[in-house]
Coordinates of N, CA and C in Angstrom, one line a residue:
M17 N -127.6 -96.4 -114.8 CA -126.1 -96.1 -114.7 C -125.9 -94.8 -114.0
A18 N -125.0 -94.7 -113.1 CA -124.7 -93.5 -112.3 C -123.2 -93.1 -112.6
A19 N -123.0 -91.9 -113.2 CA -121.7 -91.4 -113.5 C -121.8 -89.9 -113.6
P20 N -122.1 -89.2 -112.5 CA -122.3 -87.8 -112.6 C -121.0 -87.0 -112.9
P21 N -121.1 -85.9 -113.6 CA -119.9 -85.1 -113.9 C -119.2 -84.7 -112.6
G22 N -117.9 -84.8 -112.6 CA -117.1 -84.5 -111.5 C -116.9 -85.7 -110.5
A23 N -117.6 -86.8 -110.7 CA -117.4 -88.0 -109.9 C -116.2 -88.8 -110.3
N24 N -115.8 -89.6 -109.4 CA -114.6 -90.5 -109.7 C -115.0 -92.0 -109.7
S25 N -116.3 -92.2 -109.8 CA -116.8 -93.6 -109.8 C -117.9 -93.8 -110.8
I26 N -118.0 -95.0 -111.3 CA -119.1 -95.4 -112.3 C -119.9 -96.6 -111.7
L27 N -121.2 -96.5 -111.7 CA -122.0 -97.5 -111.2 C -123.0 -98.0 -112.3
L28 N -123.1 -99.3 -112.6 CA -124.1 -99.8 -113.5 C -124.8 -100.9 -112.8
V29 N -126.1 -100.8 -112.7 CA -127.0 -101.8 -112.1 C -128.2 -102.1 -113.0
N30 N -128.7 -103.3 -112.8 CA -129.9 -103.8 -113.5 C -129.8 -103.8 -115.0
G31 N -128.6 -104.0 -115.5 CA -128.5 -104.1 -116.9 C -129.0 -105.4 -117.5
T32 N -129.4 -105.5 -118.7 CA -129.8 -106.7 -119.3 C -129.2 -106.8 -120.7
L33 N -128.9 -108.1 -121.1 CA -128.2 -108.3 -122.4 C -128.8 -109.6 -123.0
G34 N -129.2 -109.5 -124.2 CA -129.8 -110.6 -124.9 C -128.7 -111.7 -125.2
A35 N -129.2 -112.8 -125.6 CA -128.3 -113.9 -126.0 C -127.4 -113.5 -127.1
N36 N -126.1 -113.8 -127.0 CA -125.1 -113.5 -128.1 C -125.0 -112.1 -128.5
A37 N -125.4 -111.2 -127.5 CA -125.4 -109.7 -127.8 C -124.2 -109.1 -127.1
S38 N -124.0 -107.9 -127.4 CA -122.9 -107.1 -126.8 C -123.4 -105.7 -126.4
C39 N -122.8 -105.1 -125.4 CA -123.2 -103.8 -124.9 C -121.9 -103.0 -124.7
T40 N -121.9 -101.7 -125.2 CA -120.8 -100.8 -125.1 C -121.2 -99.6 -124.3
I41 N -120.4 -99.2 -123.3 CA -120.7 -98.0 -122.5 C -119.5 -97.1 -122.8
C42 N -119.7 -95.9 -123.2 CA -118.7 -94.9 -123.4 C -118.8 -93.7 -122.5
L43 N -117.7 -93.3 -121.9 CA -117.7 -92.1 -121.0 C -116.6 -91.2 -121.4
D44 N -116.8 -89.9 -121.3 CA -115.8 -88.9 -121.5 C -115.1 -88.6 -120.1
L45 N -113.8 -88.8 -120.1 CA -113.1 -88.6 -118.8 C -112.2 -87.3 -118.8
Q46 N -112.1 -86.7 -117.7 CA -111.2 -85.5 -117.6 C -110.2 -85.9 -116.5
V47 N -108.9 -85.7 -116.9 CA -107.8 -86.0 -116.0 C -107.2 -84.7 -115.6
T48 N -107.0 -84.5 -114.3 CA -106.3 -83.3 -113.8 C -105.0 -83.9 -113.2
A49 N -103.9 -83.5 -113.7 CA -102.6 -84.0 -113.2 C -101.6 -82.8 -113.1
T50 N -100.7 -82.8 -112.1 CA -99.7 -81.8 -111.9 C -98.4 -82.2 -112.4
T51 N -98.2 -83.5 -112.7 CA -96.9 -84.0 -113.3 C -97.2 -85.0 -114.3
A52 N -96.3 -85.2 -115.2 CA -96.4 -86.3 -116.2 C -96.2 -87.7 -115.5
G53 N -96.8 -88.7 -116.0 CA -96.7 -90.0 -115.4 C -97.8 -90.9 -115.9
S54 N -98.0 -92.0 -115.2 CA -99.0 -93.0 -115.5 C -100.0 -93.2 -114.4
L55 N -101.3 -93.1 -114.8 CA -102.4 -93.3 -113.9 C -103.0 -94.7 -114.1
T56 N -103.4 -95.4 -113.1 CA -103.9 -96.7 -113.2 C -105.4 -96.8 -112.9
S57 N -106.2 -97.2 -113.8 CA -107.6 -97.5 -113.5 C -107.7 -99.0 -113.1
P58 N -108.2 -99.3 -111.9 CA -108.2 -100.6 -111.4 C -109.1 -101.6 -112.2
A59 N -108.9 -102.8 -111.9 CA -109.7 -103.9 -112.6 C -111.2 -103.7 -112.2
V60 N -112.1 -104.1 -113.1 CA -113.5 -103.9 -112.9 C -114.2 -105.3 -113.0
T61 N -115.0 -105.6 -112.1 CA -115.7 -106.9 -112.1 C -117.2 -106.7 -112.4
L62 N -117.6 -107.5 -113.4 CA -119.0 -107.5 -113.8 C -119.7 -108.8 -113.3
S63 N -120.8 -108.5 -112.6 CA -121.6 -109.6 -112.0 C -123.0 -109.7 -112.7
S64 N -123.6 -110.9 -112.6 CA -124.9 -111.1 -113.2 C -125.6 -112.1 -112.4
N65 N -126.9 -112.3 -112.6 CA -127.7 -113.3 -111.9 C -127.5 -114.7 -112.5
Q66 N -127.0 -114.8 -113.7 CA -126.9 -116.1 -114.4 C -125.5 -116.6 -114.5
A67 N -124.5 -115.7 -114.9 CA -123.2 -116.1 -115.3 C -122.2 -115.9 -114.2
P68 N -121.1 -116.6 -114.2 CA -120.0 -116.2 -113.3 C -119.5 -114.8 -113.5
N69 N -118.9 -114.3 -112.4 CA -118.3 -112.9 -112.5 C -117.3 -112.9 -113.6
A70 N -117.2 -111.8 -114.3 CA -116.1 -111.5 -115.3 C -115.3 -110.3 -114.9
T71 N -114.0 -110.3 -115.1 CA -113.2 -109.1 -114.7 C -112.5 -108.6 -115.9
A72 N -112.6 -107.2 -116.0 CA -111.8 -106.5 -117.0 C -110.5 -106.1 -116.3
A73 N -109.4 -106.3 -117.0 CA -108.1 -106.0 -116.4 C -107.9 -104.5 -116.2
A74 N -107.0 -104.2 -115.2 CA -106.7 -102.8 -115.0 C -106.0 -102.2 -116.2
I75 N -106.1 -100.9 -116.4 CA -105.5 -100.3 -117.6 C -104.8 -99.0 -117.1
N76 N -103.7 -98.7 -117.8 CA -102.9 -97.5 -117.5 C -103.2 -96.4 -118.5
L77 N -103.3 -95.2 -117.9 CA -103.4 -93.9 -118.7 C -102.1 -93.1 -118.6
T78 N -101.5 -92.8 -119.7 CA -100.3 -92.1 -119.6 C -100.6 -90.6 -119.8
V79 N -100.1 -89.8 -118.8 CA -100.4 -88.3 -118.8 C -99.1 -87.6 -119.2
T80 N -99.1 -86.8 -120.2 CA -98.0 -86.0 -120.6 C -98.3 -84.5 -120.5
V81 N -97.3 -83.7 -120.2 CA -97.5 -82.3 -120.1 C -96.8 -81.7 -121.3
P82 N -97.6 -80.9 -122.1 CA -97.0 -80.3 -123.3 C -95.7 -79.5 -123.0
A83 N -94.7 -79.7 -123.8 CA -93.5 -78.9 -123.6 C -93.7 -77.5 -123.9
P84 N -93.0 -76.6 -123.1 CA -93.1 -75.2 -123.4 C -92.4 -74.9 -124.8
T85 N -92.8 -73.7 -125.3 CA -92.0 -73.2 -126.5 C -90.8 -72.5 -126.0
F86 N -89.6 -72.8 -126.5 CA -88.4 -72.2 -126.0 C -87.6 -71.7 -127.2
T87 N -87.2 -70.4 -127.2 CA -86.5 -69.8 -128.3 C -85.3 -69.0 -127.8
M88 N -84.3 -68.9 -128.6 CA -83.2 -68.0 -128.3 C -82.9 -67.2 -129.6
A89 N -82.6 -65.8 -129.4 CA -82.4 -65.0 -130.6 C -81.5 -63.8 -130.2
F90 N -80.6 -63.4 -131.2 CA -79.8 -62.2 -131.0 C -80.5 -61.1 -131.7
A91 N -80.3 -59.9 -131.2 CA -80.8 -58.7 -131.8 C -79.8 -57.5 -131.6
P92 N -79.6 -56.7 -132.6 CA -80.0 -57.0 -134.0 C -79.2 -58.1 -134.6
N93 N -79.7 -58.8 -135.6 CA -79.1 -59.9 -136.2 C -79.4 -59.9 -137.7
P94 N -78.5 -59.5 -138.6 CA -77.1 -59.2 -138.3 C -77.0 -57.8 -137.7
L95 N -75.8 -57.6 -137.0 CA -75.4 -56.3 -136.5 C -74.5 -55.6 -137.5
G96 N -74.9 -54.4 -137.9 CA -74.0 -53.6 -138.7 C -74.6 -53.4 -140.1
P97 N -73.7 -52.9 -141.0 CA -72.3 -52.6 -140.8 C -72.0 -51.6 -139.6
I98 N -70.9 -51.9 -138.8 CA -70.5 -51.0 -137.8 C -69.0 -50.7 -138.1
G99 N -68.5 -49.6 -137.5 CA -67.1 -49.3 -137.7 C -66.9 -47.8 -137.8
P100 N -65.7 -47.4 -138.3 CA -64.7 -48.3 -138.9 C -64.0 -49.2 -137.9
A101 N -63.3 -50.2 -138.4 CA -62.5 -51.1 -137.6 C -61.3 -50.4 -137.0
P102 N -60.9 -50.7 -135.8 CA -61.4 -51.8 -134.9 C -62.7 -51.2 -134.1
V103 N -63.6 -52.1 -133.9 CA -64.9 -51.7 -133.3 C -65.5 -52.9 -132.5
T104 N -66.1 -52.6 -131.4 CA -66.7 -53.7 -130.6 C -68.2 -53.8 -131.0
G105 N -68.6 -55.0 -131.2 CA -70.1 -55.2 -131.5 C -70.9 -55.5 -130.2
N106 N -72.0 -54.8 -130.1 CA -72.9 -55.0 -129.0 C -74.3 -55.3 -129.4
G107 N -75.0 -56.2 -128.7 CA -76.3 -56.6 -128.9 C -76.9 -57.3 -127.7
T108 N -78.0 -58.0 -127.9 CA -78.7 -58.7 -126.9 C -79.0 -60.2 -127.3
L109 N -78.9 -61.1 -126.3 CA -79.3 -62.4 -126.5 C -80.6 -62.7 -125.7
T110 N -81.7 -63.0 -126.3 CA -82.9 -63.2 -125.6 C -83.4 -64.6 -125.6
F111 N -83.8 -65.1 -124.4 CA -84.4 -66.5 -124.3 C -85.9 -66.3 -124.0
T112 N -86.8 -66.9 -124.7 CA -88.2 -66.8 -124.5 C -88.8 -68.1 -124.2
I113 N -89.6 -68.2 -123.1 CA -90.2 -69.4 -122.6 C -91.7 -69.2 -122.6
T114 N -92.5 -70.0 -123.3 CA -94.0 -69.9 -123.3 C -94.6 -71.2 -122.8
N115 N -95.4 -71.1 -121.8 CA -96.1 -72.2 -121.2 C -97.3 -72.6 -122.0
N116 N -97.2 -73.8 -122.6 CA -98.4 -74.3 -123.4 C -99.2 -75.3 -122.7
A117 N -98.9 -75.6 -121.4 CA -99.6 -76.6 -120.6 C -100.8 -75.9 -119.9
A118 N -101.6 -76.8 -119.3 CA -102.8 -76.4 -118.6 C -102.5 -76.2 -117.1
I119 N -101.2 -76.4 -116.7 CA -100.7 -76.2 -115.4 C -99.5 -75.3 -115.4
P120 N -99.2 -74.7 -114.2 CA -98.0 -73.9 -114.2 C -96.7 -74.8 -114.3
L121 N -95.7 -74.2 -114.9 CA -94.4 -74.9 -115.0 C -93.5 -74.4 -114.0
T122 N -92.8 -75.2 -113.3 CA -91.9 -74.8 -112.2 C -90.5 -75.5 -112.5
G123 N -89.5 -75.0 -111.7 CA -88.2 -75.6 -111.8 C -87.5 -75.3 -113.2
L124 N -87.9 -74.3 -113.9 CA -87.4 -74.0 -115.2 C -85.9 -73.6 -115.1
A125 N -85.1 -74.3 -115.9 CA -83.6 -74.0 -115.8 C -83.0 -74.3 -117.2
F126 N -81.9 -73.5 -117.5 CA -81.1 -73.7 -118.6 C -79.7 -73.1 -118.4
N127 N -78.8 -73.6 -119.2 CA -77.4 -73.1 -119.1 C -76.9 -72.9 -120.6
H128 N -76.1 -71.8 -120.7 CA -75.5 -71.6 -122.0 C -74.1 -71.0 -121.9
T129 N -73.2 -71.4 -122.8 CA -71.9 -70.9 -122.8 C -71.7 -70.2 -124.2
L130 N -71.4 -68.9 -124.1 CA -71.2 -68.1 -125.3 C -70.0 -68.6 -126.1
P131 N -70.0 -68.5 -127.4 CA -68.9 -69.0 -128.2 C -67.6 -68.3 -127.9
G132 N -66.5 -69.1 -128.1 CA -65.1 -68.5 -127.8 C -64.4 -68.1 -129.1
A133 N -65.1 -68.2 -130.2 CA -64.5 -67.8 -131.5 C -65.6 -67.3 -132.4
P134 N -65.3 -66.5 -133.5 CA -63.9 -66.1 -133.8 C -63.5 -64.9 -132.9
S135 N -62.2 -64.4 -133.1 CA -61.7 -63.2 -132.4 C -62.1 -63.2 -130.9
S136 N -61.8 -64.3 -130.2 CA -62.0 -64.5 -128.8 C -63.5 -64.6 -128.4
G137 N -64.4 -64.6 -129.4 CA -65.8 -64.9 -129.1 C -66.6 -63.8 -128.5
L138 N -67.6 -64.2 -127.7 CA -68.6 -63.2 -127.1 C -68.5 -63.2 -125.6
Q139 N -68.9 -62.1 -125.0 CA -68.9 -62.0 -123.6 C -70.3 -61.3 -123.2
V140 N -70.6 -61.5 -121.9 CA -71.7 -60.8 -121.3 C -71.3 -59.3 -121.1
A141 N -72.1 -58.4 -121.6 CA -71.7 -57.0 -121.6 C -72.3 -56.2 -120.4
A142 N -73.4 -56.7 -119.8 CA -74.0 -56.0 -118.7 C -74.9 -57.0 -118.0
A143 N -75.5 -56.6 -116.8 CA -76.3 -57.5 -116.1 C -77.5 -57.9 -116.9
G144 N -77.9 -59.2 -116.8 CA -79.0 -59.7 -117.5 C -80.3 -59.4 -116.7
I145 N -81.4 -59.4 -117.4 CA -82.7 -59.2 -116.8 C -83.7 -60.2 -117.2
F146 N -84.8 -60.4 -116.4 CA -85.9 -61.3 -116.8 C -87.2 -60.6 -116.4
T147 N -88.3 -61.0 -117.1 CA -89.6 -60.4 -116.8 C -90.2 -60.9 -115.6
P148 N -91.1 -60.2 -114.9 CA -91.7 -60.7 -113.7 C -92.5 -62.0 -113.9
S149 N -92.9 -62.3 -115.1 CA -93.6 -63.5 -115.4 C -92.7 -64.7 -115.3
C150 N -91.4 -64.6 -115.0 CA -90.5 -65.7 -114.8 C -90.5 -66.2 -113.4
G151 N -91.3 -65.6 -112.5 CA -91.3 -66.0 -111.1 C -90.2 -65.3 -110.4
S152 N -89.5 -66.1 -109.5 CA -88.4 -65.6 -108.8 C -87.1 -66.5 -109.0
P153 N -86.6 -66.5 -110.2 CA -85.5 -67.4 -110.6 C -84.2 -66.8 -110.1
T154 N -83.1 -67.5 -110.3 CA -81.8 -67.0 -110.1 C -81.1 -67.0 -111.5
L155 N -80.6 -65.8 -111.9 CA -80.0 -65.6 -113.2 C -78.5 -65.2 -112.9
T156 N -77.6 -66.1 -113.3 CA -76.2 -65.9 -113.1 C -75.5 -65.7 -114.5
A157 N -75.0 -64.5 -114.7 CA -74.4 -64.2 -116.0 C -73.3 -63.1 -115.7
P158 N -72.1 -63.5 -115.2 CA -71.1 -62.5 -114.8 C -70.7 -61.7 -116.0
V159 N -70.6 -60.3 -115.8 CA -70.2 -59.4 -116.8 C -68.8 -59.7 -117.2
N160 N -68.5 -59.7 -118.4 CA -67.2 -60.0 -119.1 C -66.9 -61.5 -119.0
G161 N -67.9 -62.3 -118.5 CA -67.8 -63.8 -118.6 C -68.5 -64.3 -119.9
N162 N -68.5 -65.6 -120.0 CA -69.2 -66.2 -121.2 C -70.2 -67.2 -120.8
T163 N -70.6 -67.3 -119.5 CA -71.6 -68.3 -119.1 C -72.9 -67.6 -118.6
I164 N -74.0 -68.3 -118.9 CA -75.3 -67.9 -118.5 C -76.0 -69.1 -117.9
Q165 N -76.5 -68.8 -116.6 CA -77.2 -69.9 -115.9 C -78.5 -69.3 -115.4
F166 N -79.6 -70.0 -115.7 CA -81.0 -69.6 -115.2 C -81.6 -70.8 -114.5
T167 N -82.0 -70.6 -113.3 CA -82.6 -71.7 -112.5 C -83.8 -71.2 -111.7
G168 N -84.7 -72.1 -111.3 CA -85.8 -71.8 -110.5 C -86.9 -71.0 -111.1
G169 N -87.0 -71.0 -112.4 CA -88.0 -70.2 -113.0 C -89.4 -70.8 -112.9
Q170 N -90.4 -70.0 -113.0 CA -91.8 -70.5 -113.0 C -92.7 -69.7 -113.9
V171 N -93.5 -70.3 -114.7 CA -94.3 -69.6 -115.7 C -95.8 -70.1 -115.5
A172 N -96.7 -69.2 -115.4 CA -98.1 -69.5 -115.2 C -98.7 -70.1 -116.5
V173 N -99.9 -70.6 -116.4 CA -100.6 -71.2 -117.6 C -100.7 -70.1 -118.6
G174 N -100.3 -70.4 -119.9 CA -100.4 -69.4 -120.9 C -99.4 -68.2 -120.9
G175 N -98.5 -68.3 -119.9 CA -97.6 -67.1 -119.7 C -96.3 -67.3 -120.5
T176 N -95.6 -66.1 -120.6 CA -94.4 -66.1 -121.3 C -93.3 -65.4 -120.4
C177 N -92.2 -66.1 -120.3 CA -91.0 -65.6 -119.5 C -89.9 -65.2 -120.5
T178 N -89.3 -64.0 -120.3 CA -88.3 -63.5 -121.2 C -87.0 -63.2 -120.4
V179 N -85.9 -63.8 -120.9 CA -84.6 -63.5 -120.2 C -83.7 -62.8 -121.3
T180 N -83.2 -61.6 -120.9 CA -82.4 -60.9 -121.9 C -81.0 -60.6 -121.3
I181 N -80.0 -61.0 -122.1 CA -78.6 -60.8 -121.7 C -77.9 -59.9 -122.7
P182 N -77.4 -58.7 -122.3 CA -76.6 -57.9 -123.1 C -75.3 -58.6 -123.5
V183 N -74.9 -58.6 -124.7 CA -73.7 -59.3 -125.1 C -72.8 -58.4 -126.0
K184 N -71.5 -58.7 -126.1 CA -70.6 -57.9 -126.9 C -69.5 -58.9 -127.4
T185 N -68.8 -58.4 -128.4 CA -67.7 -59.1 -128.9 C -66.6 -58.9 -127.8
A186 N -65.8 -60.0 -127.6 CA -64.8 -60.0 -126.5 C -63.7 -59.0 -126.8
V187 N -63.4 -58.7 -128.0 CA -62.4 -57.7 -128.4 C -62.9 -56.8 -129.5
A188 N -62.3 -55.7 -129.7 CA -62.6 -54.9 -130.9 C -62.3 -55.6 -132.2
L189 N -63.2 -55.6 -133.1 CA -63.0 -56.4 -134.3 C -62.2 -55.7 -135.4
T190 N -61.2 -56.3 -135.9 CA -60.4 -55.8 -137.0 C -59.8 -57.0 -137.7
P191 N -59.6 -57.1 -138.9 CA -60.0 -56.1 -139.9 C -61.5 -56.0 -140.3
A192 N -61.8 -55.2 -141.2 CA -63.2 -55.1 -141.7 C -63.6 -56.5 -142.3
G193 N -64.9 -56.8 -142.1 CA -65.3 -58.1 -142.7 C -66.6 -58.6 -141.9
T194 N -67.0 -59.8 -142.2 CA -68.1 -60.4 -141.6 C -67.7 -61.4 -140.5
Y195 N -68.1 -61.3 -139.3 CA -67.8 -62.2 -138.2 C -69.1 -63.0 -137.8
T196 N -69.0 -64.3 -137.8 CA -70.1 -65.1 -137.4 C -69.8 -65.9 -136.1
Y197 N -70.8 -65.8 -135.2 CA -70.6 -66.4 -133.9 C -71.7 -67.5 -133.7
P198 N -71.4 -68.8 -134.0 CA -72.4 -69.8 -133.8 C -72.5 -70.2 -132.4
N199 N -73.8 -70.3 -131.9 CA -74.1 -70.6 -130.6 C -74.8 -72.0 -130.6
S200 N -74.3 -72.9 -129.7 CA -74.8 -74.2 -129.6 C -76.2 -74.3 -129.1
P201 N -77.0 -75.4 -129.3 CA -78.3 -75.5 -128.8 C -78.4 -75.4 -127.3
V202 N -79.5 -74.9 -126.8 CA -79.7 -74.8 -125.3 C -80.9 -75.6 -124.9
T203 N -80.8 -76.4 -123.9 CA -81.9 -77.2 -123.4 C -82.5 -76.6 -122.2
L204 N -83.9 -76.5 -122.2 CA -84.7 -76.0 -121.1 C -85.3 -77.2 -120.4
N205 N -85.1 -77.3 -119.1 CA -85.7 -78.3 -118.2 C -86.7 -77.7 -117.3
S206 N -87.7 -78.6 -116.9 CA -88.7 -78.1 -115.9 C -89.1 -79.3 -115.1
T207 N -89.8 -79.1 -114.0 CA -90.3 -80.2 -113.1 C -91.3 -81.0 -113.8
Q208 N -92.2 -80.4 -114.6 CA -93.4 -81.0 -115.1 C -93.2 -81.6 -116.6
A209 N -92.6 -80.8 -117.4 CA -92.6 -81.1 -118.9 C -91.3 -81.7 -119.3
A210 N -91.4 -82.3 -120.5 CA -90.1 -82.9 -121.0 C -89.2 -81.8 -121.4
P211 N -87.9 -82.1 -121.5 CA -86.9 -81.0 -121.9 C -87.2 -80.6 -123.3
V212 N -86.9 -79.3 -123.6 CA -87.1 -78.8 -124.9 C -85.8 -77.9 -125.3
T213 N -85.5 -77.9 -126.6 CA -84.2 -77.3 -127.0 C -84.5 -76.1 -127.9
A214 N -83.7 -75.0 -127.7 CA -83.7 -73.9 -128.6 C -82.4 -73.8 -129.3
G215 N -82.4 -73.3 -130.5 CA -81.2 -73.2 -131.3 C -80.8 -74.4 -132.1
P216 N -79.6 -74.4 -132.7 CA -78.6 -73.4 -132.6 C -78.9 -72.1 -133.3
V217 N -78.2 -71.1 -132.9 CA -78.4 -69.8 -133.6 C -77.0 -69.1 -133.8
T218 N -76.9 -68.3 -134.8 CA -75.7 -67.7 -135.1 C -75.9 -66.2 -135.1
W219 N -74.9 -65.4 -134.5 CA -75.0 -64.0 -134.5 C -73.9 -63.5 -135.5
T220 N -74.4 -62.6 -136.4 CA -73.5 -62.1 -137.5 C -73.2 -60.6 -137.2
V221 N -71.9 -60.3 -137.2 CA -71.5 -58.9 -137.0 C -70.7 -58.5 -138.3
V222 N -71.1 -57.4 -138.9 CA -70.5 -56.9 -140.1 C -69.7 -55.6 -139.7
V223 N -68.4 -55.6 -140.0 CA -67.6 -54.5 -139.7 C -67.1 -53.8 -141.0
N224 N -67.2 -52.4 -141.0 CA -66.7 -51.7 -142.2 C -65.2 -51.6 -142.1

């Protein structure tokens, strides 16, 4: 039998098999794929000197790319106590993407809308930033707006991309008390892996 490491073919010749006997051949295969999908191994024909040819049907191998780890978190959380009222709460919202696959992930993208309540909700406080490990993405998060859009990200094998958005309460908070800002789940998409969701997460601001 010939099946050297790294080859893409298997050859069996001069095999013998006794009457009413069976033979099993096992091989370890390595699949290198850049996208998820189905790979087809074609049908295989077995010939012998005595019997008619026999054919084993083609089989499909499904290749999946492990989803990245995706989290979103406010800091500090909770914020405060701050004050005295009226006072504006300030913090950061951080999105973290970790590539768990054996290939780079490209086309990373997510969108998020900050909550509009309570007390007019949250806004982007300053320009957002991302780490160099995110590749060359486009980050759109207008200051004093409530939308965040990240597109075109790329993370190397085993790498982590961090996107940080300064946030603030849209208005100065009054009266004193505890204000909670629930944020809906955020879905991260990529070219290679299945979508993955972070959240929901709630930011708590305590005012004296």
